[in-house]
Amino acid sequence: MQTSTRSRLRALARLLVLPILALIVLGGWAFSSPVGSSPDEDYHLASIWCAAGDRTSLCEESGDPAARFVPLAFTNDPCYSRDSTEAATCQEGAFTDPELVLSTRGNFVGAYPPVFYGTMSVLATDDVNTSVLMMRMLNATIFVALVTALAVLLPRQHRVAAVGSFLVSVVPLGMFLIPSVNPSSWAVIGVGASWIALLGYVDSEGRRRWLLGGLAAVGVIMAAGARADAGVYAVLGIAAVLVLRAARTRAFAVASILPVALAVLALVLALAAGQLGSAAQGFGGVNTPSGGGSGPTVPGGPTGGTGSTGGLGLGLALSNLLDVPSLWAGALGFWSLGWFDTPLPAVVAFAGVGVYVAVAFTGLAHIDVRKALVFAAGAAAVWLIPTWTLTRGGDQVGAQVQPRYILPIIIVLAGVALLSAGGRWLRLSLAQRWVVGLALWGTQSLSLYTNIRRYVTGNDVRAISLDSRLEWWWAGLPGPMLLWVTASIAWGAILVLLLRRGGPLAVAGEVVRLDEGRPLSAL
């Protein structure tokens, strides 16, 4: 009895500690870069400040539905963008200018869904720096709260998929995006959480079922309310759940009502935004927020889009088909962060891709027909969707379509690979846990260090200490070196707690068969 009580107390302690550690890590990322550092942030800031309508000194009507008067700093790319040697010092004072100027660069005609911008606008004030930091931490808190709720509510056999899918997929790009004011933050959170919550909903009973259904609804609304393509990805996740659990029973028919309703809601939000039509037709080399913007030069690939299919036809399609995997690797460190001006050390991509492939491959050791079908469909989606979009617009990989657009599918694909199958799931051996843990700790810590360095001094400074030759930092906060050390220690503690013996990712070869006589909600 005492042993059981101690076990419960330890589990409760971990439940309280892990979210705090996660907020410390994401807080490190939130404070690691200045305002304007995420892609197209000037556009997104104007959209947020204007989402609540006409507000004096924040956003004012112009008489033209496609234009608004917005703060001057929202009308241009950040002064440090696209030059990795330029510290964020040049931006000092940019957000204190009270002048409002006319701009058409914002979500004024409904290119993006309105939910993300509307929610963030609640925190918009005259103090841009403070407002943005609050928005970043709000999104970090939402992510931690959703994942914690999933870990508590999901049936036991789904927890590895829920935790593992994020663990192997969000470093480094997801870490950068989640605590940001970019709509891709909610795309990553919403798509990654909604499908596994729905799977738990179908496999559970009673109060747990409805709580998981509520989490799934929150995830779908976040995804479809932030980006139209994320709404489509949420629908694909819902379809995957229905395929995995389809049965000719009344119980399944009743359980399907919520997923189908959420799919309809996601499609309505996605189709109401102009962004989806742009993607379906191809971006055509047009550098717009909904279309992306040129990415980095892909090794062996192009430097930008052509803007027209111009006789390329099948050859362009084949070239894109073969080069699309660079987008997958881009989410794991192969592409630069920010405005593609923060290159990461090659070891980040090497370790990130290695961990993702190794863990997903290990998860596929247990597979059945339905899991195989869903995984194959997910792999086809992450390959063919960007191929179609690029080819349709006459662009090649390296332009317009960015890794952040497909990161949500990458997360879901990892989760499907890690799902239990045939009542069994595979965990990691001691050696595998060490390799995965060290790789994830190293890639996250090195990526965060590189991101901080890029803004505090520029990449032309090679000093080991981030405090050395400091040019830019947040007023009144401890130095960047302390931030990096604290976040790195917190991330290491998370990995130890998750990968320890008895944690969500434990001993490989320990095959656990579920008791077929008990309802899934009781496991």
Short mmCIF file of N, CA, C and O in Angstrom, two decimals, residues 214-290:
data_model
loop_
_atom_site.label_atom_id
_atom_site.label_comp_id
_atom_site.label_asym_id
_atom_site.label_seq_id
_atom_site.Cartn_x
_atom_site.Cartn_y
_atom_site.Cartn_z
N GLY A 214 -12.99 17.37 -26.26
CA GLY A 214 -12.81 18.82 -26.12
C GLY A 214 -11.41 19.26 -26.53
O GLY A 214 -11.25 20.29 -27.20
N LEU A 215 -10.39 18.48 -26.13
CA LEU A 215 -9.01 18.81 -26.54
C LEU A 215 -8.87 18.74 -28.06
O LEU A 215 -8.20 19.58 -28.67
N ALA A 216 -9.50 17.73 -28.66
CA ALA A 216 -9.44 17.61 -30.12
C ALA A 216 -10.09 18.81 -30.79
O ALA A 216 -9.57 19.35 -31.79
N ALA A 217 -11.22 19.26 -30.25
CA ALA A 217 -11.90 20.43 -30.82
C ALA A 217 -11.03 21.67 -30.71
O ALA A 217 -10.92 22.46 -31.66
N VAL A 218 -10.37 21.85 -29.57
CA VAL A 218 -9.47 22.98 -29.39
C VAL A 218 -8.34 22.93 -30.42
O VAL A 218 -8.01 23.93 -31.06
N GLY A 219 -7.76 21.73 -30.60
CA GLY A 219 -6.67 21.58 -31.56
C GLY A 219 -7.10 21.89 -32.99
O GLY A 219 -6.38 22.58 -33.73
N VAL A 220 -8.26 21.39 -33.38
CA VAL A 220 -8.74 21.62 -34.75
C VAL A 220 -9.02 23.11 -34.98
O VAL A 220 -8.66 23.67 -36.03
N ILE A 221 -9.67 23.76 -34.01
CA ILE A 221 -9.97 25.20 -34.16
C ILE A 221 -8.68 26.01 -34.22
O ILE A 221 -8.56 26.96 -35.00
N MET A 222 -7.69 25.63 -33.39
CA MET A 222 -6.41 26.33 -33.44
C MET A 222 -5.77 26.19 -34.81
O MET A 222 -5.30 27.17 -35.40
N ALA A 223 -5.72 24.97 -35.33
CA ALA A 223 -5.06 24.71 -36.61
C ALA A 223 -5.77 25.44 -37.75
O ALA A 223 -5.15 26.21 -38.50
N ALA A 224 -7.08 25.19 -37.87
CA ALA A 224 -7.83 25.78 -38.98
C ALA A 224 -8.03 27.27 -38.81
O ALA A 224 -8.28 27.98 -39.79
N GLY A 225 -7.92 27.77 -37.57
CA GLY A 225 -8.09 29.19 -37.32
C GLY A 225 -6.82 29.98 -37.49
O GLY A 225 -6.83 31.21 -37.36
N ALA A 226 -5.72 29.28 -37.77
CA ALA A 226 -4.43 29.95 -37.94
C ALA A 226 -3.96 29.94 -39.39
O ALA A 226 -3.52 30.97 -39.92
N ARG A 227 -4.03 28.78 -40.02
CA ARG A 227 -3.58 28.64 -41.41
C ARG A 227 -4.56 27.72 -42.12
O ARG A 227 -4.98 26.69 -41.58
N ALA A 228 -4.89 28.06 -43.37
CA ALA A 228 -5.83 27.24 -44.12
C ALA A 228 -5.26 25.85 -44.40
O ALA A 228 -5.97 24.85 -44.32
N ASP A 229 -3.95 25.78 -44.72
CA ASP A 229 -3.37 24.46 -44.99
C ASP A 229 -3.38 23.59 -43.73
O ASP A 229 -3.55 22.37 -43.81
N ALA A 230 -3.22 24.22 -42.56
CA ALA A 230 -3.29 23.45 -41.31
C ALA A 230 -4.69 22.89 -41.09
O ALA A 230 -4.85 21.81 -40.51
N GLY A 231 -5.71 23.62 -41.54
CA GLY A 231 -7.07 23.08 -41.48
C GLY A 231 -7.21 21.82 -42.31
O GLY A 231 -7.85 20.83 -41.88
N VAL A 232 -6.60 21.81 -43.49
CA VAL A 232 -6.62 20.61 -44.33
C VAL A 232 -5.86 19.48 -43.65
O VAL A 232 -6.30 18.32 -43.66
N TYR A 233 -4.71 19.79 -43.04
CA TYR A 233 -3.94 18.76 -42.34
C TYR A 233 -4.74 18.19 -41.17
O TYR A 233 -4.66 16.98 -40.90
N ALA A 234 -5.50 19.04 -40.48
CA ALA A 234 -6.34 18.56 -39.38
C ALA A 234 -7.38 17.57 -39.90
O ALA A 234 -7.66 16.55 -39.26
N VAL A 235 -7.95 17.87 -41.07
CA VAL A 235 -8.91 16.95 -41.68
C VAL A 235 -8.23 15.62 -42.03
O VAL A 235 -8.81 14.53 -41.83
N LEU A 236 -7.02 15.68 -42.56
CA LEU A 236 -6.29 14.45 -42.86
C LEU A 236 -6.04 13.64 -41.60
O LEU A 236 -6.13 12.40 -41.60
N GLY A 237 -5.73 14.33 -40.48
CA GLY A 237 -5.56 13.63 -39.22
C GLY A 237 -6.83 12.97 -38.75
O GLY A 237 -6.82 11.84 -38.24
N ILE A 238 -7.96 13.66 -38.92
CA ILE A 238 -9.26 13.08 -38.56
C ILE A 238 -9.55 11.85 -39.42
O ILE A 238 -10.01 10.81 -38.92
N ALA A 239 -9.27 11.95 -40.72
CA ALA A 239 -9.48 10.80 -41.62
C ALA A 239 -8.62 9.62 -41.19
O ALA A 239 -9.06 8.46 -41.23
N ALA A 240 -7.39 9.89 -40.75
CA ALA A 240 -6.51 8.82 -40.29
C ALA A 240 -7.10 8.10 -39.09
O ALA A 240 -7.07 6.85 -39.01
N VAL A 241 -7.67 8.85 -38.15
CA VAL A 241 -8.29 8.24 -36.97
C VAL A 241 -9.48 7.36 -37.37
O VAL A 241 -9.63 6.24 -36.86
N LEU A 242 -10.29 7.86 -38.29
CA LEU A 242 -11.46 7.08 -38.72
C LEU A 242 -11.04 5.79 -39.42
O LEU A 242 -11.66 4.74 -39.25
N VAL A 243 -9.97 5.85 -40.21
CA VAL A 243 -9.48 4.64 -40.87
C VAL A 243 -8.93 3.66 -39.84
O VAL A 243 -9.18 2.44 -39.92
N LEU A 244 -8.20 4.17 -38.86
CA LEU A 244 -7.60 3.30 -37.85
C LEU A 244 -8.65 2.58 -37.01
O LEU A 244 -8.42 1.47 -36.52
N ARG A 245 -9.82 3.19 -36.82
CA ARG A 245 -10.80 2.62 -35.91
C ARG A 245 -12.13 2.26 -36.58
O ARG A 245 -13.10 1.95 -35.88
N ALA A 246 -12.20 2.31 -37.88
CA ALA A 246 -13.46 2.03 -38.58
C ALA A 246 -14.01 0.66 -38.22
O ALA A 246 -13.29 -0.33 -38.16
N ALA A 247 -15.31 0.63 -37.96
CA ALA A 247 -15.98 -0.64 -37.63
C ALA A 247 -17.46 -0.52 -37.99
O ALA A 247 -18.04 0.57 -37.92
N ARG A 248 -18.05 -1.64 -38.37
CA ARG A 248 -19.47 -1.64 -38.72
C ARG A 248 -20.32 -1.84 -37.46
O ARG A 248 -21.02 -2.84 -37.29
N THR A 249 -20.25 -0.88 -36.59
CA THR A 249 -20.98 -0.96 -35.33
C THR A 249 -21.66 0.37 -35.06
O THR A 249 -21.23 1.42 -35.54
N ARG A 250 -22.71 0.29 -34.26
CA ARG A 250 -23.42 1.51 -33.87
C ARG A 250 -22.53 2.39 -33.00
O ARG A 250 -22.55 3.62 -33.12
N ALA A 251 -21.71 1.76 -32.16
CA ALA A 251 -20.84 2.52 -31.27
C ALA A 251 -19.86 3.38 -32.08
O ALA A 251 -19.61 4.55 -31.75
N PHE A 252 -19.29 2.81 -33.14
CA PHE A 252 -18.36 3.58 -33.97
C PHE A 252 -19.09 4.70 -34.70
O PHE A 252 -18.57 5.80 -34.84
N ALA A 253 -20.30 4.40 -35.18
CA ALA A 253 -21.07 5.43 -35.88
C ALA A 253 -21.34 6.62 -34.97
O ALA A 253 -21.21 7.79 -35.39
N VAL A 254 -21.68 6.35 -33.72
CA VAL A 254 -21.94 7.43 -32.77
C VAL A 254 -20.64 8.19 -32.47
O VAL A 254 -20.61 9.42 -32.42
N ALA A 255 -19.56 7.43 -32.26
CA ALA A 255 -18.27 8.05 -31.95
C ALA A 255 -17.76 8.89 -33.11
O ALA A 255 -16.95 9.81 -32.90
N SER A 256 -18.21 8.61 -34.33
CA SER A 256 -17.73 9.32 -35.52
C SER A 256 -18.37 10.69 -35.69
O SER A 256 -17.89 11.50 -36.50
N ILE A 257 -19.44 10.95 -34.96
CA ILE A 257 -20.16 12.22 -35.14
C ILE A 257 -19.25 13.41 -34.85
O ILE A 257 -19.18 14.36 -35.65
N LEU A 258 -18.53 13.37 -33.74
CA LEU A 258 -17.65 14.49 -33.39
C LEU A 258 -16.52 14.66 -34.41
O LEU A 258 -16.29 15.79 -34.88
N PRO A 259 -15.77 13.61 -34.77
CA PRO A 259 -14.72 13.79 -35.77
C PRO A 259 -15.23 14.36 -37.09
O PRO A 259 -14.58 15.24 -37.68
N VAL A 260 -16.38 13.89 -37.55
CA VAL A 260 -16.92 14.39 -38.81
C VAL A 260 -17.31 15.86 -38.67
O VAL A 260 -17.04 16.69 -39.57
N ALA A 261 -17.91 16.22 -37.54
CA ALA A 261 -18.29 17.62 -37.32
C ALA A 261 -17.06 18.51 -37.28
O ALA A 261 -17.06 19.63 -37.84
N LEU A 262 -16.00 18.04 -36.63
CA LEU A 262 -14.77 18.83 -36.58
C LEU A 262 -14.13 18.95 -37.96
O LEU A 262 -13.55 20.00 -38.29
N ALA A 263 -14.23 17.90 -38.77
CA ALA A 263 -13.69 17.96 -40.13
C ALA A 263 -14.43 19.01 -40.95
O ALA A 263 -13.82 19.79 -41.70
N VAL A 264 -15.75 19.05 -40.81
CA VAL A 264 -16.54 20.05 -41.53
C VAL A 264 -16.16 21.45 -41.08
O VAL A 264 -15.98 22.37 -41.90
N LEU A 265 -16.03 21.64 -39.76
CA LEU A 265 -15.64 22.95 -39.23
C LEU A 265 -14.28 23.37 -39.76
O LEU A 265 -14.08 24.53 -40.17
N ALA A 266 -13.32 22.45 -39.78
CA ALA A 266 -11.98 22.76 -40.27
C ALA A 266 -12.02 23.16 -41.74
O ALA A 266 -11.34 24.12 -42.16
N LEU A 267 -12.79 22.46 -42.54
CA LEU A 267 -12.89 22.78 -43.96
C LEU A 267 -13.55 24.13 -44.19
O LEU A 267 -13.14 24.90 -45.08
N VAL A 268 -14.57 24.44 -43.39
CA VAL A 268 -15.24 25.74 -43.53
C VAL A 268 -14.25 26.87 -43.26
O VAL A 268 -14.16 27.85 -44.01
N LEU A 269 -13.49 26.75 -42.15
CA LEU A 269 -12.50 27.78 -41.83
C LEU A 269 -11.42 27.87 -42.89
O LEU A 269 -10.98 28.97 -43.26
N ALA A 270 -10.98 26.72 -43.40
CA ALA A 270 -9.91 26.71 -44.40
C ALA A 270 -10.37 27.31 -45.72
O ALA A 270 -9.65 28.11 -46.34
N LEU A 271 -11.56 26.94 -46.15
CA LEU A 271 -12.06 27.41 -47.44
C LEU A 271 -12.44 28.88 -47.41
O LEU A 271 -12.47 29.54 -48.46
N ALA A 272 -12.73 29.40 -46.23
CA ALA A 272 -13.10 30.81 -46.13
C ALA A 272 -11.90 31.73 -46.28
O ALA A 272 -12.06 32.93 -46.49
N ALA A 273 -10.69 31.17 -46.16
CA ALA A 273 -9.48 31.98 -46.28
C ALA A 273 -8.94 31.92 -47.71
O ALA A 273 -9.03 30.88 -48.37
N GLY A 274 -8.39 33.02 -48.18
CA GLY A 274 -7.84 33.05 -49.53
C GLY A 274 -6.54 32.28 -49.67
O GLY A 274 -6.11 31.96 -50.78
N GLN A 275 -5.92 31.96 -48.54
CA GLN A 275 -4.62 31.30 -48.54
C GLN A 275 -4.67 29.94 -49.23
O GLN A 275 -3.75 29.57 -49.97
N LEU A 276 -5.73 29.19 -49.02
CA LEU A 276 -5.82 27.85 -49.57
C LEU A 276 -5.87 27.88 -51.09
O LEU A 276 -5.24 27.06 -51.76
N GLY A 277 -6.60 28.84 -51.65
CA GLY A 277 -6.66 28.94 -53.10
C GLY A 277 -5.30 29.27 -53.71
O GLY A 277 -4.94 28.75 -54.76
N SER A 278 -4.53 30.10 -53.01
CA SER A 278 -3.19 30.44 -53.51
C SER A 278 -2.31 29.21 -53.56
O SER A 278 -1.57 28.98 -54.51
N ALA A 279 -2.40 28.38 -52.50
CA ALA A 279 -1.58 27.18 -52.46
C ALA A 279 -1.99 26.18 -53.52
O ALA A 279 -1.16 25.52 -54.15
N ALA A 280 -3.30 26.04 -53.74
CA ALA A 280 -3.79 25.08 -54.72
C ALA A 280 -3.36 25.44 -56.14
O ALA A 280 -3.09 24.57 -56.97
N GLN A 281 -3.27 26.75 -56.41
CA GLN A 281 -2.88 27.21 -57.75
C GLN A 281 -1.38 27.32 -57.91
O GLN A 281 -0.88 27.50 -59.01
N GLY A 282 -0.64 27.21 -56.80
CA GLY A 282 0.80 27.42 -56.85
C GLY A 282 1.09 28.89 -56.63
O GLY A 282 0.33 29.77 -57.03
N PHE A 283 2.19 29.17 -55.97
CA PHE A 283 2.50 30.54 -55.61
C PHE A 283 3.11 31.33 -56.77
O PHE A 283 3.22 32.55 -56.70
N GLY A 284 3.55 30.64 -57.80
CA GLY A 284 3.99 31.33 -59.00
C GLY A 284 5.14 32.28 -58.81
O GLY A 284 5.27 33.26 -59.52
N GLY A 285 5.98 31.98 -57.79
CA GLY A 285 7.12 32.85 -57.58
C GLY A 285 6.80 34.17 -56.93
O GLY A 285 7.64 35.03 -56.81
N VAL A 286 5.55 34.35 -56.51
CA VAL A 286 5.16 35.60 -55.89
C VAL A 286 5.52 35.55 -54.41
O VAL A 286 5.11 34.66 -53.70
N ASN A 287 6.27 36.51 -53.95
CA ASN A 287 6.72 36.54 -52.56
C ASN A 287 5.68 37.23 -51.69
O ASN A 287 5.70 38.43 -51.50
N THR A 288 4.70 36.45 -51.21
CA THR A 288 3.66 36.97 -50.34
C THR A 288 3.65 36.16 -49.06
O THR A 288 4.13 35.04 -49.03
N PRO A 289 3.08 36.71 -47.99
CA PRO A 289 3.04 35.95 -46.74
C PRO A 289 2.32 34.63 -46.89
O PRO A 289 2.71 33.64 -46.30
N SER A 290 1.24 34.59 -47.69
CA SER A 290 0.53 33.33 -47.85
C SER A 290 1.26 32.39 -48.78
O SER A 290 1.00 31.20 -48.80
#
